[in-house]
Coordinates of C-alpha atoms and ligand atoms in Angstrom, one line a residue:
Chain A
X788 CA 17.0 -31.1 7.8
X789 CA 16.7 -31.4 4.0
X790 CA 14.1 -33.6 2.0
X791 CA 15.5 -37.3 1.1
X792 CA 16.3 -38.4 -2.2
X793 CA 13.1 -38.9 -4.3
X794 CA 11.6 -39.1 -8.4
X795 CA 10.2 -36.0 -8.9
X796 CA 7.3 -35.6 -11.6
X797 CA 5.5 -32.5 -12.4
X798 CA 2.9 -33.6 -14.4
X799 CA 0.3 -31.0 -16.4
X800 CA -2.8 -33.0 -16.6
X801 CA -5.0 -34.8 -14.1
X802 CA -5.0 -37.8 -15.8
X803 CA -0.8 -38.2 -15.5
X804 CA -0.9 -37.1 -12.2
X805 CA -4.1 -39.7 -11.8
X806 CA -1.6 -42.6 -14.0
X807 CA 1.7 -41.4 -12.3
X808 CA -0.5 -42.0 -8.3
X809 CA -1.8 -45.1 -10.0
X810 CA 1.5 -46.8 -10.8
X811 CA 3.2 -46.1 -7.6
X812 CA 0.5 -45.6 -5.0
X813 CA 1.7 -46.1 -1.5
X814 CA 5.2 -45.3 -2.6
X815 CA 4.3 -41.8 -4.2
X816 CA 3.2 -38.8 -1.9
X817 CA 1.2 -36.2 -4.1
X818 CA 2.9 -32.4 -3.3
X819 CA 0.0 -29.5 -3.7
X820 CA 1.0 -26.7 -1.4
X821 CA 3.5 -28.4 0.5
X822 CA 2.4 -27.2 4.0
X823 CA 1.8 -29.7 5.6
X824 CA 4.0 -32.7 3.5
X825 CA 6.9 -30.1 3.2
X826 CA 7.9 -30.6 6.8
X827 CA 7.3 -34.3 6.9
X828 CA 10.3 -34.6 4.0
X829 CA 12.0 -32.3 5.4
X830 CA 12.3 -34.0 8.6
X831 CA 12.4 -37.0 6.8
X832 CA 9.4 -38.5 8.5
X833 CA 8.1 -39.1 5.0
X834 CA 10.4 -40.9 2.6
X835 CA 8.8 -41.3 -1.0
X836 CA 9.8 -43.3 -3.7
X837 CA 8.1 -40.5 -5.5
X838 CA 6.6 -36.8 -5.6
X839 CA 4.2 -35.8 -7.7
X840 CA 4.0 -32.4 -7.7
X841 CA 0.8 -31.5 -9.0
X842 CA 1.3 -27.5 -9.1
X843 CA 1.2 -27.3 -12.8
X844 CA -2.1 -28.9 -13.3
X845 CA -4.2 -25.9 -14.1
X846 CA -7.4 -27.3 -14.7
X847 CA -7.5 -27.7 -10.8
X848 CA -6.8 -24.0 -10.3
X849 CA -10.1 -22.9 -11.3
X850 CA -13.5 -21.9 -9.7
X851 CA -17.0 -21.8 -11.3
X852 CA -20.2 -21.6 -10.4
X853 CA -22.4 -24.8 -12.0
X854 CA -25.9 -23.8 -11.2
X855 CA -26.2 -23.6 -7.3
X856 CA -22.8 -25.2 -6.6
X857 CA -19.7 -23.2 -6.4
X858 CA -16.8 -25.5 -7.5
X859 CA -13.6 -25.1 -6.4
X860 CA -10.3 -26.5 -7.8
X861 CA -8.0 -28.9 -5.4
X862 CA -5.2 -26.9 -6.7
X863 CA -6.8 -23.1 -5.5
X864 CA -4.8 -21.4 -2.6
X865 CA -6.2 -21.1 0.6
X866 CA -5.1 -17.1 0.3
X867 CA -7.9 -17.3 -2.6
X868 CA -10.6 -17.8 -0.5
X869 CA -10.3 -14.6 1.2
X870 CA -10.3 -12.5 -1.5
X871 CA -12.0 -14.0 -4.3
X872 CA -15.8 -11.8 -5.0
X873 CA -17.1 -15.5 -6.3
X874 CA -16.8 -17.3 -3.1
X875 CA -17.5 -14.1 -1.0
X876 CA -20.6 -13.8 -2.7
X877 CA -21.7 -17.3 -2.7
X878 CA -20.4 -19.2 0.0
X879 CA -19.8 -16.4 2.6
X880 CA -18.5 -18.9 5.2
X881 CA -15.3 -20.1 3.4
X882 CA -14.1 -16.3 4.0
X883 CA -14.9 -16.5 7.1
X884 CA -12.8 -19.9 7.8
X885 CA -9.9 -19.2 5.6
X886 CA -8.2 -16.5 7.8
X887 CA -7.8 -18.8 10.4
X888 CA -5.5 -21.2 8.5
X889 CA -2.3 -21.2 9.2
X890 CA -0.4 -17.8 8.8
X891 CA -1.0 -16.3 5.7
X892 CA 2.5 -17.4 4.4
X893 CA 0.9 -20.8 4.5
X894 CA -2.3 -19.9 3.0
X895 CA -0.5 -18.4 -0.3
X896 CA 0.8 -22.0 -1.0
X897 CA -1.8 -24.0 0.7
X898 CA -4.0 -25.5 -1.4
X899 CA -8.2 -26.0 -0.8
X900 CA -7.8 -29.9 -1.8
X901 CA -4.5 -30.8 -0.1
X902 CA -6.3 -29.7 3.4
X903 CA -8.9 -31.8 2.5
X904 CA -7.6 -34.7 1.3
X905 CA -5.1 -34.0 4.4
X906 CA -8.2 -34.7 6.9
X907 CA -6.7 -33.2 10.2
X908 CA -10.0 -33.1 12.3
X909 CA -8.6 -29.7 13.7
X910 CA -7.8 -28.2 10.5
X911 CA -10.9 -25.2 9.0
X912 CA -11.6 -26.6 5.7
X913 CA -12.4 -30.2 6.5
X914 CA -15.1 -28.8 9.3
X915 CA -16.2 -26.1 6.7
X916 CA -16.6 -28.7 4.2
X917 CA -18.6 -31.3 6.5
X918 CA -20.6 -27.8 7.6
X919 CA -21.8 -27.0 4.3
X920 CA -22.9 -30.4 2.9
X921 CA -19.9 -30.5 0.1
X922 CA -19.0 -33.0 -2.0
X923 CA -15.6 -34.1 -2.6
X924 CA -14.8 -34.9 -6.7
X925 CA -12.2 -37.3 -6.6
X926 CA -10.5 -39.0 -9.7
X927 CA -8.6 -42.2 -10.1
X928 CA -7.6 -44.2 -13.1
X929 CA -11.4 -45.8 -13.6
X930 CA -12.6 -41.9 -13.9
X931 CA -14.1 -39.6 -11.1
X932 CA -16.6 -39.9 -8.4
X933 CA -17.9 -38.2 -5.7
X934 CA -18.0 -38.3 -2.1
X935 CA -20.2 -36.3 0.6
X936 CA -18.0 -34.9 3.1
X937 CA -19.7 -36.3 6.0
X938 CA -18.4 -39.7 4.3
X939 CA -15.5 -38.3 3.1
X940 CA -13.9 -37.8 6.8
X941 CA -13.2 -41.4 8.4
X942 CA -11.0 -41.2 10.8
X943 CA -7.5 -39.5 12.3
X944 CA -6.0 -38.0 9.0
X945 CA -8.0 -40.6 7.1
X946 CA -10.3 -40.1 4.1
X947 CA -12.1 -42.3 2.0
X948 CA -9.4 -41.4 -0.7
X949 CA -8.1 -44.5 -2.5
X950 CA -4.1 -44.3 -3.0
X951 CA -4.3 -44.4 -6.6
X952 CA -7.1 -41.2 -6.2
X953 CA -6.4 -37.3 -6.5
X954 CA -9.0 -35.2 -4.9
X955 CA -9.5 -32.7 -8.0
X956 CA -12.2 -30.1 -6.6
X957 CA -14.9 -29.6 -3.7
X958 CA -18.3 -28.6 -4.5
X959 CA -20.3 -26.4 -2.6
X960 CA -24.1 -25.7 -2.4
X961 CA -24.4 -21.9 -2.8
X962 CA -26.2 -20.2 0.4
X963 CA -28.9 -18.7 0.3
X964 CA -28.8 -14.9 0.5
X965 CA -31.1 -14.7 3.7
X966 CA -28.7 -17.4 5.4
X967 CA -26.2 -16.4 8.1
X968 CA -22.7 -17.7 8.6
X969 CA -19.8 -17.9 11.0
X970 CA -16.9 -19.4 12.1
X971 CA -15.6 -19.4 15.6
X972 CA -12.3 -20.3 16.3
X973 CA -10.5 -21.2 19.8
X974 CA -6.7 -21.7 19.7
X975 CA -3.5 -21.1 21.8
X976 CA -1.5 -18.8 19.5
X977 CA -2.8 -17.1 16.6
X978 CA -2.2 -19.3 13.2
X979 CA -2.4 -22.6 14.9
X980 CA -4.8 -25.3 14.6
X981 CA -8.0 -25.2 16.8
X982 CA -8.3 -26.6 20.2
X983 CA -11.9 -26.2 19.2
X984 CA -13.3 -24.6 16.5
X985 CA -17.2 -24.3 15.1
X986 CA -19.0 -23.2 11.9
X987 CA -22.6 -22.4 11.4
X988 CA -25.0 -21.6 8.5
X989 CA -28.5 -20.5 9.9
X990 CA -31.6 -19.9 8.4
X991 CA -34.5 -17.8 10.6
X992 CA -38.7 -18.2 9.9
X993 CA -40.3 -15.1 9.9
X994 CA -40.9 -15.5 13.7
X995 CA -37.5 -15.7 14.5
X996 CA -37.2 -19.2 15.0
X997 CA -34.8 -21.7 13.4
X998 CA -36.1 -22.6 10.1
X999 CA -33.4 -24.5 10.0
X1000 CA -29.3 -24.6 10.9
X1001 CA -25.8 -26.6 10.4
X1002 CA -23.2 -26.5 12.8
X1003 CA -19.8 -28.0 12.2
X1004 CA -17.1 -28.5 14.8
X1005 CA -13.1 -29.1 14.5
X1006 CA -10.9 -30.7 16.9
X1007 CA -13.1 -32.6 19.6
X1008 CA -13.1 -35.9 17.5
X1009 CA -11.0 -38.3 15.1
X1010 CA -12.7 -36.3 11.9
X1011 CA -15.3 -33.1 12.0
X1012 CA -18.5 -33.8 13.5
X1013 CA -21.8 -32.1 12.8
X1014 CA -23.4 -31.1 15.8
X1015 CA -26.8 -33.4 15.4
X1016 CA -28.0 -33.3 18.5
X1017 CA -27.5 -29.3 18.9
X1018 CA -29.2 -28.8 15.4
X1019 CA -31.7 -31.2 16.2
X1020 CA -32.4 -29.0 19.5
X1021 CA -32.7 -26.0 17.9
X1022 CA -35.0 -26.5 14.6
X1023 CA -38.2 -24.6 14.9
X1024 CA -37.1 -23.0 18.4
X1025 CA -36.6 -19.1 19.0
X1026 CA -33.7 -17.5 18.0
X1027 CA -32.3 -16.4 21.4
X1028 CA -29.5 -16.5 23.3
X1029 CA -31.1 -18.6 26.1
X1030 CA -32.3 -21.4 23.9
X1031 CA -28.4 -21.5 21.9
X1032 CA -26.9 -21.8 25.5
X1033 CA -29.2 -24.2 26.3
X1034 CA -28.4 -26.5 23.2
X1035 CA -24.6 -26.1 23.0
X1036 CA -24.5 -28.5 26.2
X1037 CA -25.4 -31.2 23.3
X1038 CA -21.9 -30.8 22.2
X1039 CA -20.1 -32.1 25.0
X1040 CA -21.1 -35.8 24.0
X1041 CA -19.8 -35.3 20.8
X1042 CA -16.3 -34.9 22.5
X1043 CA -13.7 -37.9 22.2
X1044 CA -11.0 -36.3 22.0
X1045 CA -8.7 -38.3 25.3
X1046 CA -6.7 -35.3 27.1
X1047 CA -3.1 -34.4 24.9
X1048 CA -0.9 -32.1 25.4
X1049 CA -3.1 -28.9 24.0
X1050 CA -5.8 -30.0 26.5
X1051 CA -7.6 -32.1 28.7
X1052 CA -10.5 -33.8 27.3
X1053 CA -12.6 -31.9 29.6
X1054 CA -11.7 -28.5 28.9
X1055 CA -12.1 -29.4 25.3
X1056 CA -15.9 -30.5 26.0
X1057 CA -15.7 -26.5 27.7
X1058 CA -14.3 -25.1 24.3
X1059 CA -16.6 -26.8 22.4
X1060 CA -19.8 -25.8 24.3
X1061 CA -18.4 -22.6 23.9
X1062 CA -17.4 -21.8 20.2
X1063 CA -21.1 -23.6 19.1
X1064 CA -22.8 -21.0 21.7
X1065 CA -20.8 -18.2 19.9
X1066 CA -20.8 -19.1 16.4
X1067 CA -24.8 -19.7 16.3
X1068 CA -25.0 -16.4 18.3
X1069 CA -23.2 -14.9 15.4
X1070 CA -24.6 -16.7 12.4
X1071 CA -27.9 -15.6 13.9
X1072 CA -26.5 -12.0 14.2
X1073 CA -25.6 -11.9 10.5
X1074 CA -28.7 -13.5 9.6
X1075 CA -31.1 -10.9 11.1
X1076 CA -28.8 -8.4 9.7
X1077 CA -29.5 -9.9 6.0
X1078 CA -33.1 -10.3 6.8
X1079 CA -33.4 -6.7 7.9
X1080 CA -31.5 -5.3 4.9
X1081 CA -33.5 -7.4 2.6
Chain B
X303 CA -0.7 -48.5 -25.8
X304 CA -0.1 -50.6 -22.5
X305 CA -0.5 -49.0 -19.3
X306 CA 3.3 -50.2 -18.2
X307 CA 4.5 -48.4 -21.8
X308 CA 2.2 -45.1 -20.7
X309 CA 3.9 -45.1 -17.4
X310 CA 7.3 -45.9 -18.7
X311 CA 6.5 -42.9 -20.4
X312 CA 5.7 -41.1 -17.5
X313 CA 8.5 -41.2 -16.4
X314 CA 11.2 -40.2 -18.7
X315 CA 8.4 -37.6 -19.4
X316 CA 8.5 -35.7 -15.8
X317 CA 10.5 -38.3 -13.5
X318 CA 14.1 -36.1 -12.5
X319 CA 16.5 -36.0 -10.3
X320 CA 17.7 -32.7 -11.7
X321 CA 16.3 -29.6 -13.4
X322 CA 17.2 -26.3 -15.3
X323 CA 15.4 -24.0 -13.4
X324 CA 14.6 -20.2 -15.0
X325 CA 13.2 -17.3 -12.2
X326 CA 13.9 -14.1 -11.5
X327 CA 15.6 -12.9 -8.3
X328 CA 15.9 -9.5 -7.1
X329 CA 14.5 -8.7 -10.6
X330 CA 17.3 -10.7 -12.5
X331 CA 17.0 -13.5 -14.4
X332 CA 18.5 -16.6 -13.4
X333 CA 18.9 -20.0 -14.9
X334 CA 20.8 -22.8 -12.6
X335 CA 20.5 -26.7 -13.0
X336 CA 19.1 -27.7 -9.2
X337 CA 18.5 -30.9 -7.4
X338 CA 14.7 -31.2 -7.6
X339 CA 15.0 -32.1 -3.7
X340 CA 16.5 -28.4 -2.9
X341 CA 14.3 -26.1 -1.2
X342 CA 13.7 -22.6 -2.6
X343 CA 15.2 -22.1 1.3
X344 CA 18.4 -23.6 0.0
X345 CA 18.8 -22.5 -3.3
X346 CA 18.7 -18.5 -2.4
X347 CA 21.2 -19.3 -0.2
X348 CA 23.6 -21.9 -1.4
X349 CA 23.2 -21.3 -4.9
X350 CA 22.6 -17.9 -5.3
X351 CA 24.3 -16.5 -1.8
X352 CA 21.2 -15.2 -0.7
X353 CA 22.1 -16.0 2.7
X354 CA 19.5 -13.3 4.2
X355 CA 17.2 -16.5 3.8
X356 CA 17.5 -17.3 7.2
X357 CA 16.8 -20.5 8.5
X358 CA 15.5 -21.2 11.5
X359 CA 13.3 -24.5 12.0
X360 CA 13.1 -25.9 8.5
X361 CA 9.9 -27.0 8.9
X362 CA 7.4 -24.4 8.5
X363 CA 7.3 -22.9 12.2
X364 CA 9.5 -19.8 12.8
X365 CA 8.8 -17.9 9.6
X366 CA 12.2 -16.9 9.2
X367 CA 12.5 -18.1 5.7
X368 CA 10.0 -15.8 4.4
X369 CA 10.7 -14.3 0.9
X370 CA 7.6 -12.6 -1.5
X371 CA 6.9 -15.3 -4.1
X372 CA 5.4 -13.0 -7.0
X373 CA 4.7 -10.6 -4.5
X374 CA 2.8 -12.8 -2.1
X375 CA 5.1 -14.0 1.4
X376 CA 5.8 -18.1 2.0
X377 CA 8.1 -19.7 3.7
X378 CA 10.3 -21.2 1.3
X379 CA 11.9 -24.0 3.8
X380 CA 8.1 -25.5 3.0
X381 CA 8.9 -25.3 -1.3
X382 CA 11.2 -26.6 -4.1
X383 CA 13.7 -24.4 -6.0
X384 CA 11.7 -26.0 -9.3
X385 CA 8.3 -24.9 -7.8
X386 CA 9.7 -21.2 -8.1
X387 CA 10.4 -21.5 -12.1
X388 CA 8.9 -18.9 -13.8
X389 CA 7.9 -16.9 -11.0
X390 CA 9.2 -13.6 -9.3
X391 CA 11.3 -14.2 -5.8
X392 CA 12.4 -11.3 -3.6
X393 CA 14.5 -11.5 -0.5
X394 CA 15.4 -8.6 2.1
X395 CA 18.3 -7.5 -0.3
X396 CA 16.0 -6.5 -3.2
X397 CA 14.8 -3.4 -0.6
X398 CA 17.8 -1.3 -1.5
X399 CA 20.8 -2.1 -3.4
X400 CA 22.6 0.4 -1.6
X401 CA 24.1 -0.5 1.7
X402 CA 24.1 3.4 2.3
X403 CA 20.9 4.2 1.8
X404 CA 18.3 2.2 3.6
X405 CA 15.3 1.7 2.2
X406 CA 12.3 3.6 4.1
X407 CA 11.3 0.2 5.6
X408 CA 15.0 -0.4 6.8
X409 CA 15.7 2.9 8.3
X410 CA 12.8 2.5 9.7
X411 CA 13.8 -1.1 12.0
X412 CA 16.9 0.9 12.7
X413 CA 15.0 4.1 14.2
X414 CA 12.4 2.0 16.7
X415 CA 15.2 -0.6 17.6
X416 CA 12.8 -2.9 15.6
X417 CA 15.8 -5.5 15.7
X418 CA 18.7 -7.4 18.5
X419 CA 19.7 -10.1 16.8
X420 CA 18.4 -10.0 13.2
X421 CA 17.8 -13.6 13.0
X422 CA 14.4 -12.7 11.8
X423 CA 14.5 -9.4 10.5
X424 CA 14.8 -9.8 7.0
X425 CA 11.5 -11.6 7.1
X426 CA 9.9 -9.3 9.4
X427 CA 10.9 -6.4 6.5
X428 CA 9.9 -8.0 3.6
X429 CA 6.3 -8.9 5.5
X430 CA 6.3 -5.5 6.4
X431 CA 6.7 -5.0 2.4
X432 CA 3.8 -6.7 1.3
X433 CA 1.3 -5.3 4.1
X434 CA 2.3 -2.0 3.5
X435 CA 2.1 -1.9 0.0
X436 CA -1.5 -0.4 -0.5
X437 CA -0.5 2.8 2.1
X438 CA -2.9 2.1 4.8
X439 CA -2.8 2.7 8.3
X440 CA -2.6 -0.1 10.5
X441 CA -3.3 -0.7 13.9
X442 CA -1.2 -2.0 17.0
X443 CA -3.2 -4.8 16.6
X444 CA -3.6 -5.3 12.9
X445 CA 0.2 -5.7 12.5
X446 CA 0.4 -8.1 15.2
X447 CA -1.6 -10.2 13.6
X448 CA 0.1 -9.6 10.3
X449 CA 3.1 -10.5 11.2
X450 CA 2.5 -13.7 13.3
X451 CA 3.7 -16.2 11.2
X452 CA 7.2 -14.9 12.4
X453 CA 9.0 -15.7 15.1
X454 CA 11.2 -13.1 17.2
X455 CA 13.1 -14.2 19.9
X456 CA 14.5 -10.8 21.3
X457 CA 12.4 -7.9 20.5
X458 CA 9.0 -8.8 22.4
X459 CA 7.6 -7.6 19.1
X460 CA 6.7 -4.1 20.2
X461 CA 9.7 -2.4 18.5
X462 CA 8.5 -4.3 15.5
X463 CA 5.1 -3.3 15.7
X464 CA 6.6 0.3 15.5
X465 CA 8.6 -0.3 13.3
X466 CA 6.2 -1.1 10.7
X467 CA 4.1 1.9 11.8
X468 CA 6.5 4.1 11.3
X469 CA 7.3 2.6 7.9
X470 CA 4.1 3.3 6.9
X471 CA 4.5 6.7 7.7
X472 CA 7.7 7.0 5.8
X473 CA 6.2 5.5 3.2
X474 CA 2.8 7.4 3.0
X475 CA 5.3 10.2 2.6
X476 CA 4.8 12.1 6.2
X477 CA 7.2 13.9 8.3
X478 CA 8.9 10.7 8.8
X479 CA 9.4 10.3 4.5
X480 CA 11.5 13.8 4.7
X481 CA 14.0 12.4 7.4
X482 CA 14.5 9.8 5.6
X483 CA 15.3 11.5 2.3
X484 CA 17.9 13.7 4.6
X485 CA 19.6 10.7 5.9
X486 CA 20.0 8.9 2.5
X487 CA 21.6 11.3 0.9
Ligands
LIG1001 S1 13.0 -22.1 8.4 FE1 11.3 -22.0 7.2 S2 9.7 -21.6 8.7 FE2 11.5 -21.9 9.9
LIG1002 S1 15.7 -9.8 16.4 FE1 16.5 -11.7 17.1 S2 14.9 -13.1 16.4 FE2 14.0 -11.2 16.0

C-alpha cells in the first residue's frame, strides 16, 4: 500500500521542527529514519495530518565527546554506531548492540533517537540506553531538558516524551577503559527483534570479584528493565561462572511479559536467565582480557 | 512576532504537497516534480521506469526494494522520493549498461544458478555490490548474514551464497575474472 495524503515539512533547525511538533502535536508524526513509521503510513495504520521530516536538521547529526559523556545526535544512523572510532573507543557497548538492529538496510536509515523515542521494550538501543545510565536531551518549545533513561522508558512504546517534544540527542557516560561489555541477543531469525536480549558493563576488584556491574534486558517487560536483583547478587562476589549462574535465576521475576505469539511467558523467563548468564560471562571475559592487557 | 504568524510561516515555509526533486540515478542527473507522499520505491519505478525496484511487501520485510543510497543499501519502500534529493541512488541496472555483457557480479548469479524467479535478485546483486566492494573474502557464513535482510523464496539461499563467492572471485580478478572477460566479449 502507499502512504496517505499528508503536509509534509522538512524543517532545518530544531527549533522549527520543535514549533512545527508544537502547533500540530497529536496530529503531526515526526519522520527520522522512517523504519519503523514508514510501514505504519504505508499500511496506513498511521494517518497524519502532518510529517515532519526531520532529516535535514544537521545539528542532530553530530557526536562529541563533552568531558566523560559521549553525545550523540537523535538524527545519527544506527549504521554509525558500528563504525564510528568515537563511540568504539568510548562506549564499546553501542558497537556491540548496533549490529543486531534490524538488517543493515535498516540501520543505514535508522536513526539513534527515533529508536529511542520509539520505546519498543524489545528493540537494542532502548535496553543499551537504560544499561549505560544515559540521559535522554529532549526539546520542546519552553527549551530542553533531560531525562534518565531508566525514567525515560514508561511503558509499551511509551516514553516520557511530551507530543510537542523532539528527542534531540542521548548522552552517554564514557566507560571506563578497565570495564567490560557485551550484548547478548536471542531471536528467531537473524535481524529481528529479541525474544530476549541482555547487555552488561562489568567492572572486576583486583581479587576478581565484582567491583561493581549493570545489566540491561530487552523484551521480557513493557519497557527495558535493569536486572536489580541480579546486580544486587553479584556486587563484591567472585567472578565465576557458578556464582553468574547462580544469580541470573533473579531475572525470571523480572519477566511480565504474558505468553504471545514469539513465546510463552515461560520460555521467555528461560531466555532471559539465559542471555544475563552469557552476557555477564562475556562482559567478564572482556574485562579480564582489558585488565590483563593493561 | 506571534507564535500563530511563526507557524503560519512554517508552513508556506516547508508545508507541500509537491516538490521538485534533484538526484542522481544510475549516475545521471535527474530533476522531476514528485508527490511528497511517493516512496523512493515508487518513484524509480513509476517515474523513472526503474521497474528492477521490485516490490514485494511494502513495508520493510522482504528486502526486495533494496537500491544503494550514496553507496549504502536501504529499502526504499521505507523512504520518500524527496528524502533522496541530492543524494546518489543505484538500482541493479546501473551494474552494466550492456545487456550483452554482464557485469562480473551478474554472470556470476547466472553461473551458480544464484536465481528462479528473480523477484529478488536485483537486490540480492546490488547487496552483493556493496559487500564486495573492499575485495575480501567472505565466508559461507559471513554472506548469509550479509544478505539477510532479503528475502528469497526459491533458491534456498545456497546458490546465492555462491554466487556472491564467486563474484568475489571474479572480482578479485582470479581464474574466474579471465572467464568472464572471454564471455563478455
Ligand atoms: S518492498 Fe520494501 S522491503 Fe518489501
Ligand atoms: S529467486 Fe525467486 S525470490 Fe529469489
Amino acid at each position: 500500500m502507499k502512504p496517505p495524503k499528508f503536509m509534509y515539512c522538512d524543517p532545518d533547525t530544531v527549533e522549527d521542527a520543535v514549533a512545527l511538533k508544537a502547533r500540530y502535536g497529536h496530529d503531526s508524526v515526526v519522520l527520522a529514519g522512517g523504519q519503523s513509521l514508514m510501514p505504519l503510513l504505508n499500511m496506513r495504520l498511521a494517518n497524519p495530518d502532518v510529517v515532519i521530516d526531520i532529516n535535514r536538521v544537521t545539528d542532530l547529526q553530530r557526536i562529541t565527546r563533552d568531558g566523560e559523556v559521549l553525545q550523540i545526535g537523535a538524527g545519527v544512523r544506527q549504521s554509525v554506531l558500528e563504525t564510528e572510532p568515537l563511540v568504539a573507543d568510548l562506549v564499546p557497548l553501542l558497537g556491540q548492540v548496533a549490529p543486531y538492529i534490524g538488517h543493515v538496510e535498516n540501520r543505514h536509515r535508522g536513526t539513534v533517537g527515533g529508536s529511542l523515542a520509539h520505546a519498543d521494550s524489545a528493540a537494542e538501543l532502548p535496553c543499551a540506553a537504560v544499561t549505560l545510565d544515559a540521559t535522554m536531551v529532549v526539546q520542546g518549545p519552553a527549551g530542553t531538558r533531560t531525562i534518565a533513561a531508566g525514567d525515560f522508558f514508561q511503558g509499551l512504546m511509551t516514553s516520557a516524551l511530551d507530543p510537542d517534544e523532539l528527542v534531540i540527542a542521548v548522552r552517554l557516560p564514557v566507560t571506563t577503559r578497565t570495564a567490560g561489555t557485551a550484548f547478548v541477543e536471542v531471536a528467531r531469525r537473524e535481524g529481528d527483534f529479541a525474544l530476549a536480549a541482555a547487555a552488561a558493563v562489568v567492572e572486576l576488584a583486583a581479587d576478581g570479584r565484582f567491583a561493581s556491574l549493570s545489566v540491561g534486558v530487552a523484551g521480557i517487560a513493557a519497557t527495558p528493565v535493569r536486572a536489580t536483583a541480579v546486580e544486587q547478587a553479584l556486587t563484591g562476589q567472585p567472578a565465576t561462572a557458578a556464582t553468574i549462574a547462580a544469580a541470573a535465576k533473579e531475572i525470571a521475576g523480572q519477566v511480565t511479559s504474558a505468553d504471545d505469539m514469539h513465546a510463552t511467558s515461560a520460555y521467555r523467563k528461560h531466555l532471559a536467565v539465559t542471555v544475563v548468564k552469557r552476557a555477564l560471562g562475556a562482559a567478564v571475559a572482556t574485562a579480564q582480557e582489558r585488565s590483563d592487557g593493561s | 512576532m506571534t507564535t500563530s504568524e511563526h507557524s503560519t510561516d512554517l508552513d508556506t515555509r516547508y508545508g507541500s504537497d509537491t516538490r521538485t526533486v534533484t538526484l542522481r540515478v544510475n549516475g545521471r542527473g535527474v530533476t522531476r516534480e514528485v508527490a511528497t507522499r511517493t516512496t523512493l520505491a515508487d518513484f524509480l519505478r513509476d517515474d523513472l521506469d526503474l521497474v528492477s525496484v521490485h516490490l514485494g511487501c511494502e513495508h520493510g520485510v522482504c528486502g526486495c526494494c533494496t537500491v544503494l543510497l550514496d553507496g549504502g543499501s536501504v529499502r526504499s519502500c521505507l523512504m520518500l522520493a524527496v528524502q533522496a534529493g541530492g543524494q546518489e541512488v543505484e538500482t541493479v541496472e546501473s551494474l552494466s549498461p550492456d545487456q550483452d555483457r554482464l557485469h562480473p557480479i551478474q554472470q556470476a548469479f547466472a553461473e551458480e544458478q544464484g536465481l528462479q524467479c528473480g523477484f529478488c535478485t536485483p537486490a540480492m546483486a546490488l547487496r552483493a555490490r556493496e559487500i564486495l566492494a573492499d575485495g575480501k573474502e567472505w565466508t559461507d557464513e559471513e554472506v548469509r548474514q550479509e544478505i539477510s535482510g532479503i528475502l528469497c523464496r526459491c533458491t534456498g539461499y545456497q546458490n546465492i551464497i555462491n554466487a556472491v563467492q564467486n563474484a568475489g572471485r571474479k572480482l578479485r580478478g582470479g581464474p574466474g575474472a579471465a572467464r568472464d572477460e572471454t564471455k563478455g566479449s
